[in-house]
Short mmCIF file of C-alpha atoms in Angstrom, two decimals:
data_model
loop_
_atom_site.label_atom_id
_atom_site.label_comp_id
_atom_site.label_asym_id
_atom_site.label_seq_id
_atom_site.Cartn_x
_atom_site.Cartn_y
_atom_site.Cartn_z
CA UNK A 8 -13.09 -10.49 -11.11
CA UNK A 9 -11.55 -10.53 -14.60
CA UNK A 10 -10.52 -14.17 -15.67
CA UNK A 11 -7.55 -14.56 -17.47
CA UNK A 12 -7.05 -14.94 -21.38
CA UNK A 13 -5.46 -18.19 -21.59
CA UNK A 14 -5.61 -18.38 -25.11
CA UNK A 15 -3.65 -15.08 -25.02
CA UNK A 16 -1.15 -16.51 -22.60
CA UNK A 17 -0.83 -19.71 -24.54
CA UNK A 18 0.15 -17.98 -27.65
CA UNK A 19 2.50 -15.59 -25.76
CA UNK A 20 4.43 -18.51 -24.17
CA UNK A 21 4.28 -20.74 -27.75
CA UNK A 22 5.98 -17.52 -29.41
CA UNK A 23 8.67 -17.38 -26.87
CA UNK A 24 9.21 -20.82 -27.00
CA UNK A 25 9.86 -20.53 -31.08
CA UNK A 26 11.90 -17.98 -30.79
CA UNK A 27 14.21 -19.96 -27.59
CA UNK A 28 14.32 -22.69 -30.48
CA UNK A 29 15.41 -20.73 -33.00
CA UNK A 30 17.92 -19.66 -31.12
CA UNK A 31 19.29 -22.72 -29.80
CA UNK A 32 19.27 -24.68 -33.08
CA UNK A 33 19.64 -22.50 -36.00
CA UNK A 34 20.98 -19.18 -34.41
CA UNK A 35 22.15 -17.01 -37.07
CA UNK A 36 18.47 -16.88 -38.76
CA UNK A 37 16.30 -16.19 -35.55
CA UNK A 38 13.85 -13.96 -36.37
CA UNK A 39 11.71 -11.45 -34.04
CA UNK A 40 8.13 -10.96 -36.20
CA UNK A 41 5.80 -8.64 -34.00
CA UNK A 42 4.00 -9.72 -31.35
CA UNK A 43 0.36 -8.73 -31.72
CA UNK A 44 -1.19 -7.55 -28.45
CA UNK A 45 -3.92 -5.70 -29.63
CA UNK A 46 -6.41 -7.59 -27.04
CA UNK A 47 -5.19 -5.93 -24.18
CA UNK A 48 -8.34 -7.94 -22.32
CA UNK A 49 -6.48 -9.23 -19.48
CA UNK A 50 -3.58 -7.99 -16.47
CA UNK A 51 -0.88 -9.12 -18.11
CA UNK A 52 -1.04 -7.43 -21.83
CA UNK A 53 -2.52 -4.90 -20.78
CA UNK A 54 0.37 -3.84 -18.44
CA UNK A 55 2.55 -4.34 -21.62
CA UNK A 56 0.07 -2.16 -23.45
CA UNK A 57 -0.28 0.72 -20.36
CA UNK A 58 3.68 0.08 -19.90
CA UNK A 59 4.34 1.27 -23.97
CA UNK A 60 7.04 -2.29 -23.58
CA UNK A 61 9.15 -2.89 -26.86
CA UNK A 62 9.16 -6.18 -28.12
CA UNK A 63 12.53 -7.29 -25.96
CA UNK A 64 10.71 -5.77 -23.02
CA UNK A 65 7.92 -7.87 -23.24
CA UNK A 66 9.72 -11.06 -23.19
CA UNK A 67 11.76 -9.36 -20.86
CA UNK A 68 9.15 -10.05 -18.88
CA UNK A 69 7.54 -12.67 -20.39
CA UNK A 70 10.63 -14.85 -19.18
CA UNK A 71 10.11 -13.91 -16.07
CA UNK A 72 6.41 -14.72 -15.95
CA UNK A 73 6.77 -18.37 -17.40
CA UNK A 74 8.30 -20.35 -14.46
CA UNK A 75 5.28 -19.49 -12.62
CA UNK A 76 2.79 -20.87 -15.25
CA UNK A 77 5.17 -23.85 -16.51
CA UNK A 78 7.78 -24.44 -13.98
CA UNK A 79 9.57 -26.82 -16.59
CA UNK A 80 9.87 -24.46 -19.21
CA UNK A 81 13.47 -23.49 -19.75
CA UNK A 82 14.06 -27.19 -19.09
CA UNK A 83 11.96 -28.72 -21.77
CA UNK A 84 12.89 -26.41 -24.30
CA UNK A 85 16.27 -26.58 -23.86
CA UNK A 86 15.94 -30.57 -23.74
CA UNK A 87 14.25 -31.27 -26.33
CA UNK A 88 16.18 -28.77 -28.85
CA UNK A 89 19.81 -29.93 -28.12
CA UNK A 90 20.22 -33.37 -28.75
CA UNK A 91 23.29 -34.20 -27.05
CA UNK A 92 24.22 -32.08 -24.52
CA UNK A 93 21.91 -30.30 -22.53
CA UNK A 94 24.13 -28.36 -20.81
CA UNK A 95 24.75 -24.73 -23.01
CA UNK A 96 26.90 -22.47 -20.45
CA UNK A 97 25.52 -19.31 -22.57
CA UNK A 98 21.54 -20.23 -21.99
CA UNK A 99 22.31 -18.65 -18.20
CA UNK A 100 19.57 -19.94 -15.93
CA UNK A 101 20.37 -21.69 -12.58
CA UNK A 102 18.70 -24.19 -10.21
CA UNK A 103 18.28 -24.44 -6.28
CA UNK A 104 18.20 -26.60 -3.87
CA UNK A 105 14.42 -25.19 -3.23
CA UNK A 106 13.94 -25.00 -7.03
CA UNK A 107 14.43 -28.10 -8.94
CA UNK A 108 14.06 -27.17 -12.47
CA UNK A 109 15.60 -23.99 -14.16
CA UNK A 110 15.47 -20.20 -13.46
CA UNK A 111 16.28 -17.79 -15.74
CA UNK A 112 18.69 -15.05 -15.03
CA UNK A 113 20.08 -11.85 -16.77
CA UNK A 114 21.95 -14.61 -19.14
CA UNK A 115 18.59 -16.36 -20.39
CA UNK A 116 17.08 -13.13 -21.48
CA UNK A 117 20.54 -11.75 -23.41
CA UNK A 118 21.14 -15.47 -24.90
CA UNK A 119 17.51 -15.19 -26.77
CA UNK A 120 17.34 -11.69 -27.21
CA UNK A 121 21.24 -11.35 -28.95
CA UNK A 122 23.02 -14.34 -29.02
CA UNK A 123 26.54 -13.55 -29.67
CA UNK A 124 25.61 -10.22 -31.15
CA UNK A 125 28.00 -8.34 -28.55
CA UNK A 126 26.49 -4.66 -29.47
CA UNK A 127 23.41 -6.01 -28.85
CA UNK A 128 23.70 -7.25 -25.62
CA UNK A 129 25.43 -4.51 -24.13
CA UNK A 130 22.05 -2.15 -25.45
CA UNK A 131 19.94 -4.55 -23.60
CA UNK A 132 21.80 -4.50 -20.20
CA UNK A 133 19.74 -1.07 -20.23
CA UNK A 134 16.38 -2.75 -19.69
CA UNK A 135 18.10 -4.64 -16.39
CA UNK A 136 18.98 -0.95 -14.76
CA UNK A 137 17.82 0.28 -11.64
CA UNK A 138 16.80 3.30 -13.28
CA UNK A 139 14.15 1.40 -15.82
CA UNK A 140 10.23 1.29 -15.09
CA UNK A 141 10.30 -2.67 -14.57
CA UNK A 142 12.50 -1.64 -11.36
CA UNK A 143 11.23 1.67 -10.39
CA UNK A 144 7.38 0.28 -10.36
CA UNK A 145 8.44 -2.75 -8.64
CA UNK A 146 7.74 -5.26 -11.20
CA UNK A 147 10.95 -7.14 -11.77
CA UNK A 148 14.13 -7.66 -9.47
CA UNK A 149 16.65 -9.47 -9.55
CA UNK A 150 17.92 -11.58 -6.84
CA UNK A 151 21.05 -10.02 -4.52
CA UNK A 152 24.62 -11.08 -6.12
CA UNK A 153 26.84 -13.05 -3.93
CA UNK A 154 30.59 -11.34 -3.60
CA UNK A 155 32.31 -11.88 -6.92
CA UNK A 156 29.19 -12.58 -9.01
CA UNK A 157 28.75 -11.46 -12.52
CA UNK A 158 25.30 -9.88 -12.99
CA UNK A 159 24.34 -12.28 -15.71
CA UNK A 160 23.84 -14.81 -13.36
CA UNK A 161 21.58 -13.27 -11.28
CA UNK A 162 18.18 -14.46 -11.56
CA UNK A 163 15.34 -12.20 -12.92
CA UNK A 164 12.56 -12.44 -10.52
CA UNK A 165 9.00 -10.89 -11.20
CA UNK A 166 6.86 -9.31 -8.17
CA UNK A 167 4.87 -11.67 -6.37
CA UNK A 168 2.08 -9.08 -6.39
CA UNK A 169 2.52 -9.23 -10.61
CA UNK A 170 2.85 -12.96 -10.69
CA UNK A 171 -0.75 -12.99 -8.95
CA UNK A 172 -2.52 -10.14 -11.24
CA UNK A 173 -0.84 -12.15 -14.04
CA UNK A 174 -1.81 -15.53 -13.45
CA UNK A 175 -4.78 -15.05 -11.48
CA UNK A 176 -6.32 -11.69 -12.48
CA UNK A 177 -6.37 -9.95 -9.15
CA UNK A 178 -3.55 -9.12 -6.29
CA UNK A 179 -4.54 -9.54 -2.25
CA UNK A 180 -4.50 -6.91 0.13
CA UNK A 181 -1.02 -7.70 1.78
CA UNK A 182 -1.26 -9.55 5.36
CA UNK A 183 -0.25 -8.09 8.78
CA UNK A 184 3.18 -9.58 8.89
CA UNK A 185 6.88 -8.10 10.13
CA UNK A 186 7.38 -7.07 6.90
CA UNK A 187 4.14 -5.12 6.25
CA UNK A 188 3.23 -3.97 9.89
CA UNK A 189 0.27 -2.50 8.88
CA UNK A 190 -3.39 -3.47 8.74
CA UNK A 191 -6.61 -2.65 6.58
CA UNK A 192 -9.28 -0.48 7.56
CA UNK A 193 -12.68 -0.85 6.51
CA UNK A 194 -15.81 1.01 7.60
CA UNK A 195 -19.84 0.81 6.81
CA UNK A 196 -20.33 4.28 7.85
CA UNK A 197 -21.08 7.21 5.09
CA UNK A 198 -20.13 10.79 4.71
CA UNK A 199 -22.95 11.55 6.36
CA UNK A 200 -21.89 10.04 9.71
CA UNK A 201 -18.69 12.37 10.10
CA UNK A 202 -20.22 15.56 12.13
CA UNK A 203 -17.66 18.03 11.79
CA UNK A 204 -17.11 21.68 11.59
CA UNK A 205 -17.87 22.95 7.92
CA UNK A 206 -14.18 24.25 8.17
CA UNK A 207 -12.96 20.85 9.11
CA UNK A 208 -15.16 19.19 6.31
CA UNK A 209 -14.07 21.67 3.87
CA UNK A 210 -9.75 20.53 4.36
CA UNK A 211 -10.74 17.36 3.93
CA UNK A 212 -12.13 17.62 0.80
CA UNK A 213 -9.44 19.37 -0.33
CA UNK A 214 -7.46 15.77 0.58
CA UNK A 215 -10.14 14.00 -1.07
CA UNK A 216 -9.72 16.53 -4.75
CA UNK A 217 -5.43 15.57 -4.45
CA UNK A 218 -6.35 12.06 -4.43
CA UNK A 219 -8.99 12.31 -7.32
CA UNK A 220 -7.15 14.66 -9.07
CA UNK A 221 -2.96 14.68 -8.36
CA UNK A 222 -2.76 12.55 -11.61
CA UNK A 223 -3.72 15.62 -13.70
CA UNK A 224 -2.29 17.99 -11.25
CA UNK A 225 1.38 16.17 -11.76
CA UNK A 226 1.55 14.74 -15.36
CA UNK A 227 -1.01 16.83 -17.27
CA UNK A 228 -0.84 20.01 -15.63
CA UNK A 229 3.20 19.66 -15.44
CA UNK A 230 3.37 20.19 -11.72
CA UNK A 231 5.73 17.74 -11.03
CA UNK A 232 8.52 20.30 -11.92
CA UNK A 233 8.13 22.13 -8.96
CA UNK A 234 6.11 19.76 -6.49
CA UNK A 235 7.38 16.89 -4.19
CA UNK A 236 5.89 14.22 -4.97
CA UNK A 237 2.74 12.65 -2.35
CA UNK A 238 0.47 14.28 0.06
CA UNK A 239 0.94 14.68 3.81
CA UNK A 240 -1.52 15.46 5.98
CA UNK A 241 -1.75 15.86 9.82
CA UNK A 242 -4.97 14.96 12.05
CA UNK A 243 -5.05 15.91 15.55
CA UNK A 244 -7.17 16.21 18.36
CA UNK A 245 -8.50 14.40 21.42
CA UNK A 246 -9.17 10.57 21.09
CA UNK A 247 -12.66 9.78 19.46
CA UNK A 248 -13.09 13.02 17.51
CA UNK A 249 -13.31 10.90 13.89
CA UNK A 250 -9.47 10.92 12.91
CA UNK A 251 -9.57 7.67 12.08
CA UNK A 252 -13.36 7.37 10.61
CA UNK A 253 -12.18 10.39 8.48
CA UNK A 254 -8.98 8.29 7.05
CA UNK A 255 -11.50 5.69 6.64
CA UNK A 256 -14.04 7.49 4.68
CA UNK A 257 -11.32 9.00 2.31
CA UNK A 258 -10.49 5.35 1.43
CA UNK A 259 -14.03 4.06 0.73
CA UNK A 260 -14.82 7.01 -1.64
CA UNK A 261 -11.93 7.11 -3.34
CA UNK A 262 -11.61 3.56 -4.05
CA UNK A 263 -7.89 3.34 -2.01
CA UNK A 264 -7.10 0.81 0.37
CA UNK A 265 -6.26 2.28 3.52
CA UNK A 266 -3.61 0.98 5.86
CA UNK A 267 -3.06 1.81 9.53
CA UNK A 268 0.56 1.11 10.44
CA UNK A 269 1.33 -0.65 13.60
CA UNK A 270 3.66 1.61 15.13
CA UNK A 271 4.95 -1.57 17.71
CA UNK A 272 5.55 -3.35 14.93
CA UNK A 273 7.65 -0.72 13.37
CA UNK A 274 9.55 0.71 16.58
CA UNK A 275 12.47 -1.87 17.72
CA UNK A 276 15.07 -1.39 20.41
CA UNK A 277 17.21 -2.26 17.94
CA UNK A 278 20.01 -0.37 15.75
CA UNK A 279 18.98 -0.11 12.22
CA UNK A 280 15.43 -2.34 12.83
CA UNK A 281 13.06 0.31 12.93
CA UNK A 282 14.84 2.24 9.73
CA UNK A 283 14.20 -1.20 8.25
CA UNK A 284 10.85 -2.09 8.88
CA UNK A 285 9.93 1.41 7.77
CA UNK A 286 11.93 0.68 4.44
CA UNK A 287 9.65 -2.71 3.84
CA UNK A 288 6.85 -0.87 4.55
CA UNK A 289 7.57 2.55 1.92
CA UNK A 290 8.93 -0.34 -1.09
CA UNK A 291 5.47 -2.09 -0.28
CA UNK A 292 3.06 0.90 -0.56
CA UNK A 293 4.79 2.45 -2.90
CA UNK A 294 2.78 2.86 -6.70
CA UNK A 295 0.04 1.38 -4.93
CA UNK A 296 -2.17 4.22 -4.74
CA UNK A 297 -2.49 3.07 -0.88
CA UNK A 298 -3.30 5.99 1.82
CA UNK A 299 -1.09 4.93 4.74
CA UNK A 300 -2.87 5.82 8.31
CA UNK A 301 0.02 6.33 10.90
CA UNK A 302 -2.50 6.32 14.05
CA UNK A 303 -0.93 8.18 17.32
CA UNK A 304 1.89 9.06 15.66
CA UNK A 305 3.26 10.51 18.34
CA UNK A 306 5.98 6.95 18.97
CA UNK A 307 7.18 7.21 15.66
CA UNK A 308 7.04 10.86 14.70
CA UNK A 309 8.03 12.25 18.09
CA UNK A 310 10.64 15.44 18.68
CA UNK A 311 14.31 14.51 18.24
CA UNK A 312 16.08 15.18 21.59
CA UNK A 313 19.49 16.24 22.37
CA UNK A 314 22.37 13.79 21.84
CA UNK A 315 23.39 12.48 25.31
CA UNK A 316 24.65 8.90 24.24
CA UNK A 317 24.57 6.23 21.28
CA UNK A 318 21.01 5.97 21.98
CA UNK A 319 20.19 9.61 21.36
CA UNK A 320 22.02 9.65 18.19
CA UNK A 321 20.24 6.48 16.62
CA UNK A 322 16.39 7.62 17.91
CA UNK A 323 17.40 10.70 15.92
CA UNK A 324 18.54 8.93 13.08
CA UNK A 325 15.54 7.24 13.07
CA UNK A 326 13.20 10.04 12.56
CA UNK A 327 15.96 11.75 10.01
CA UNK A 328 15.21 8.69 7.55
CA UNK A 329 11.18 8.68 8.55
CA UNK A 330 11.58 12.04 6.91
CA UNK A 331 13.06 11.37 3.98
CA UNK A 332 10.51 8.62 2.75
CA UNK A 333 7.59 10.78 3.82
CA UNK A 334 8.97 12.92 1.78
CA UNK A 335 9.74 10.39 -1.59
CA UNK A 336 6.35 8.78 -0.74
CA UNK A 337 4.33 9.58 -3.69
CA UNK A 338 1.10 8.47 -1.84
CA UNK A 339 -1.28 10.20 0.68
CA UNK A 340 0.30 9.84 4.68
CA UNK A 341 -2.02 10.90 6.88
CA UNK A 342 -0.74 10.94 10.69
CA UNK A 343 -2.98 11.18 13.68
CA UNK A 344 -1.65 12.28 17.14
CA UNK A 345 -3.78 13.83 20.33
CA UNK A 346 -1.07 16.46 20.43
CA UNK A 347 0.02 18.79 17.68
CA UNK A 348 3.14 19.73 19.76
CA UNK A 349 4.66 16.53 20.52
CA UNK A 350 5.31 16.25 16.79
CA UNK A 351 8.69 17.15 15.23
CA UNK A 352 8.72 20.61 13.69
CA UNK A 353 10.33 19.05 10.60
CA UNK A 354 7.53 16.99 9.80
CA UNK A 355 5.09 20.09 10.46
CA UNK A 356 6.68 21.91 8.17
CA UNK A 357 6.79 19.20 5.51
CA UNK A 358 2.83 18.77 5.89
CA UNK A 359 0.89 20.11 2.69
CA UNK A 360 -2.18 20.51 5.39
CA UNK A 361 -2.48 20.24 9.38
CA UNK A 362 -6.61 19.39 10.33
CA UNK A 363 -7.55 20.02 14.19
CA UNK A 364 -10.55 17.88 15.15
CA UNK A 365 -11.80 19.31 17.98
CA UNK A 366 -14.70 18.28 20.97
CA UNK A 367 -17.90 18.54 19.34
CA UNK A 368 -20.41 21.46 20.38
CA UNK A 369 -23.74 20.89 21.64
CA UNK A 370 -25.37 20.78 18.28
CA UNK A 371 -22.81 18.53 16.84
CA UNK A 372 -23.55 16.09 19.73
CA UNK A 373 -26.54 16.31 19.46
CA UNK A 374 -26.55 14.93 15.71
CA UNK A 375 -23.88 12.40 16.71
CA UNK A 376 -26.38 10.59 19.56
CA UNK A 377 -29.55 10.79 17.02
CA UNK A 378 -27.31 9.16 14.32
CA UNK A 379 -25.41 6.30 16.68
CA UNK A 380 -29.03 4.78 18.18
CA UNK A 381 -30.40 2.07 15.54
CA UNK A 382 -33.41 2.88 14.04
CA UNK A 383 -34.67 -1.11 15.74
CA UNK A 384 -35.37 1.09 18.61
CA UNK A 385 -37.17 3.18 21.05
CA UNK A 386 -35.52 6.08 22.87
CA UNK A 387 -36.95 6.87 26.19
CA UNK A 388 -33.99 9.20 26.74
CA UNK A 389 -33.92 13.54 26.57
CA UNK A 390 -31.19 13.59 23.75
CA UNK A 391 -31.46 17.38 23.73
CA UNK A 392 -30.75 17.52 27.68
CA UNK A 393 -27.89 14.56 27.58
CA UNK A 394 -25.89 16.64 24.54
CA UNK A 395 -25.83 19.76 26.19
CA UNK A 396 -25.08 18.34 29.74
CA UNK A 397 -22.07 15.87 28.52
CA UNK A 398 -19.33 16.37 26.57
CA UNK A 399 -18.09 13.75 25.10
CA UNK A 400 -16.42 12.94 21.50
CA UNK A 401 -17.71 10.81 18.84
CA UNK A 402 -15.86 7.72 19.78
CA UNK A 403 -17.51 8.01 23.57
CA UNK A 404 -20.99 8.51 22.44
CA UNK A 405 -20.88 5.51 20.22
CA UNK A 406 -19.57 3.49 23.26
CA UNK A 407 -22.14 4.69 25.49
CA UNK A 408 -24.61 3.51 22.80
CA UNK A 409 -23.21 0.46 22.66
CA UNK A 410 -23.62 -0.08 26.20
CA UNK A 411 -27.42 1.07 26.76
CA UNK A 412 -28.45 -1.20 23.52
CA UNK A 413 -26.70 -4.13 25.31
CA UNK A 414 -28.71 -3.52 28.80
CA UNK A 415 -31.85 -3.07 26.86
CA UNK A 416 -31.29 -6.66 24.97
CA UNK A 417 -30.61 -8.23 28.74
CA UNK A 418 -33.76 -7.29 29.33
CA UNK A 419 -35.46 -8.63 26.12
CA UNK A 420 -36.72 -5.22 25.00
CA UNK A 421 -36.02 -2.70 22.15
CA UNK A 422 -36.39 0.08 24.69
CA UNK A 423 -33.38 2.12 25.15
CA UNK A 424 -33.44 3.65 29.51
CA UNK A 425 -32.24 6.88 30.05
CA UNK A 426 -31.16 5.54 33.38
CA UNK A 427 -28.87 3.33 31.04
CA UNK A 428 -27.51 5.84 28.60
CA UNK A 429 -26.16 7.79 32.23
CA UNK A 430 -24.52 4.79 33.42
CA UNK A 431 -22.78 4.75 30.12
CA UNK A 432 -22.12 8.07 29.88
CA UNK A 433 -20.57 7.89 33.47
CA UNK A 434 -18.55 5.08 32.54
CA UNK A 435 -16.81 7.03 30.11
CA UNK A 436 -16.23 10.47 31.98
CA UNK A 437 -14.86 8.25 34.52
CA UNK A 438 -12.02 6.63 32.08
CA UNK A 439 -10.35 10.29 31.53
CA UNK A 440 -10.70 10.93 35.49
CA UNK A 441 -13.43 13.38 35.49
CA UNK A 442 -16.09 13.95 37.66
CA UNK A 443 -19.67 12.45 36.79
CA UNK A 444 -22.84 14.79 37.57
CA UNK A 445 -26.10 12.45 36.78
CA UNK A 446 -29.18 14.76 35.55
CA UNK A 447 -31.31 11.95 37.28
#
């Protein structure tokens, strides 16, 4: 973990201080020297350095950052540079009844960035648009006007995820809340684990090149002219058949968190809920370079029906927005379902590939029993026989596994039974209501 450059920060902050100063006591000879941020060593300079800011950007944003380092700031400076009234309409800024000392707001930032210079400020109500990269990445807001408000006096609020990298050098993985429904997956298991078809393996590495690659494919290649932004891809198949192991894996070589959306967290009975949930979610994950897992997809993703009643005509709503931020999402969506055709044929069409993970045959059984047992212990079990006799997906096999190791450590040995392994095996078969035949 990188530790922050205080002495960077502490020079930052003492330069924006002169310059509040300046302006507050002796206005018509403020002057803006350059701001050397040549050690881009820690979060914060170098997003000004990645970012290309001008000088107004960066304490733009610097003005932002302060309340969270010195939560007196704006109040000391002011304070101690006009002697008898402390109260200067024209600084902006504005206190709460949760925040005690000042804020600054779209007023602060024009006040020491123009003064009275009206030219000026109107060029710098640019850097405040929706349209500018401290907005579309997410890094600065500003709060929601009340009816009537002016837009100066709105305050300019930075990212809590930026206030963390900025003060503390790193940003935590978001918690499962109702605004981020979604949870992170994590697995020990290697490349080498996931027995699949060589077809199978073969699409996704072609997912695993986008997420490698789409940087060059979009910017430096110029694709981004005639390509939608993101990836979308489609896993489906029975349950256990590595869908989600394969999300998984894509993460942990890649380096990208992976998320798996709760999908009853999302859903709500409710008119307009589920459309925003989904919204918190998108604004979330969005820029993060997350891969968002939608896991039996079918609840969310589903066919839109015919429009009976109100109901009808909301669910279908529903999916039409679902749609549209797939679509914007410039990350990788992968959703898993059992069923290809209980999907909406919009979204198929929309997917840049569609992956069916089927059963496994005999010989990819085979490989999934030898590779599930521990190498702690000894098999007294005909894996060749079981494989060919049983079929059952990835997910079953490792259960059944689980459940013979378990039996063996009830009896204190290391010595997995075949009778064991059948009982597991028959526990499974019996969950999807099939018929068990014991070799024994």
């Amino acid at each position: 973990m990188k530790r922050i450059s205080i002495t960077n920060l502490e020079h930052a902050i003492r330069y924006l201080e002169e310059r509040i100063s300046q302006r507050l006591t002796t206005p018509e000879k403020i002057a803006f020297p350059d701001f050397d941020i040549s050690d881009a060593s820690d979060p914060f300079f170098r997003t000004i350095a990645e970012m290309k800011l001008s000088l107004e950007e960066f304490l733009i944003l610097l003005i932002a950052l302060v309340p969270h380092v010195y939560p007196d700031f704006f109040d000391r400076v002011v304070a101690k540079n006009l002697k008898k009234d402390n109260d200067l309409p024209a600084f902006g800024g504005i206190k709460t009844a949760e925040q005690r000392t000042m804020m600054p707001t779209v007023s602060t930032a024009l006040f020491v960035l123009a003064g009275d210079d009206i030219q000026k400020r109107m060029d710098l109500l640019a850097l405040f648009n929706h349209q500018h990269p401290f907005y579309q990445q997410r890094i600065l807001r500003l709060e929601q006007p009340r009816t009537g408000e002016s837009m100066l006096n709105r305050r300019i609020l930075l990212d809590d995820e930026y206030t963390e990298l900025f003060t503390q050098g790193y940003v935590s993985p978001p918690k499962f809340s109702s605004s981020f429904p979604a949870q992170l997956l994590h697995t020990e298991q290697e490349w080498s684990d996931l027995v699949l078809p060589p077809l199978v393996l073969e699409r996704i590495e072609e997912i695993k090149t986008w997420i490698e690659q789409s940087s060059t494919l979009m910017e430096d290649w110029g694709m981004k002219r005639v390509l939608k932004p993101g990836y979308r891809a489609l896993f489906h198949g029975p349950p256990g058949t590595g869908k989600t192991l394969t999300a998984s894996l894509l993460g942990r070589y890649t380096g990208r968190d992976v998320f798996r959306v709760d999908l009853s967290a999302v859903v709500s009975k409710y008119i307009g809920e589920t459309e925003k949930n989904l919204s918190q979610l998108f604004d979330k994950a969005e820029n993060k370079s997350w891969i968002l897992f939608f896991d039996e997809a079918d609840a969310l993703f589903g066919k839109r029906t015919g429009v009976k009643d109100a109901h009808d005509r909301y669910a279908n709503q529903e999916v039409s927005y679902l749609l549209q931020r797939v679509e914007e999402f410039s990350g990788l969506i992968i959703l898993a379902s059992n069923l290809k055709s209980n999907l909406d044929e919009a979204f198929l069409r929309r997917f840049n590939t569609i992956i069916h993970f089927p059963l496994p045959d005999v010989e990819e059984r085979l490989q999934l029993w030898r590779k599930a047992f521990p190498d702690a212990v000894t098999l007294d079990v005909d894996l060749v026989e079981v494989a060919a006799r049983y079929e059952l997906a990835g997910g079953s096999i490792i259960n059944v596994v689980q459940y013979a190791c378990l039996k063996s450590l009830q009896r204190s040995s290391n010595k997995i039974r075949m009778k064991d392994v059948l009982q597991g095996i028959r526990r499974e078969i019996e969950k999807d209501g099939r018929l068990f035949k014991s070799l024994m």
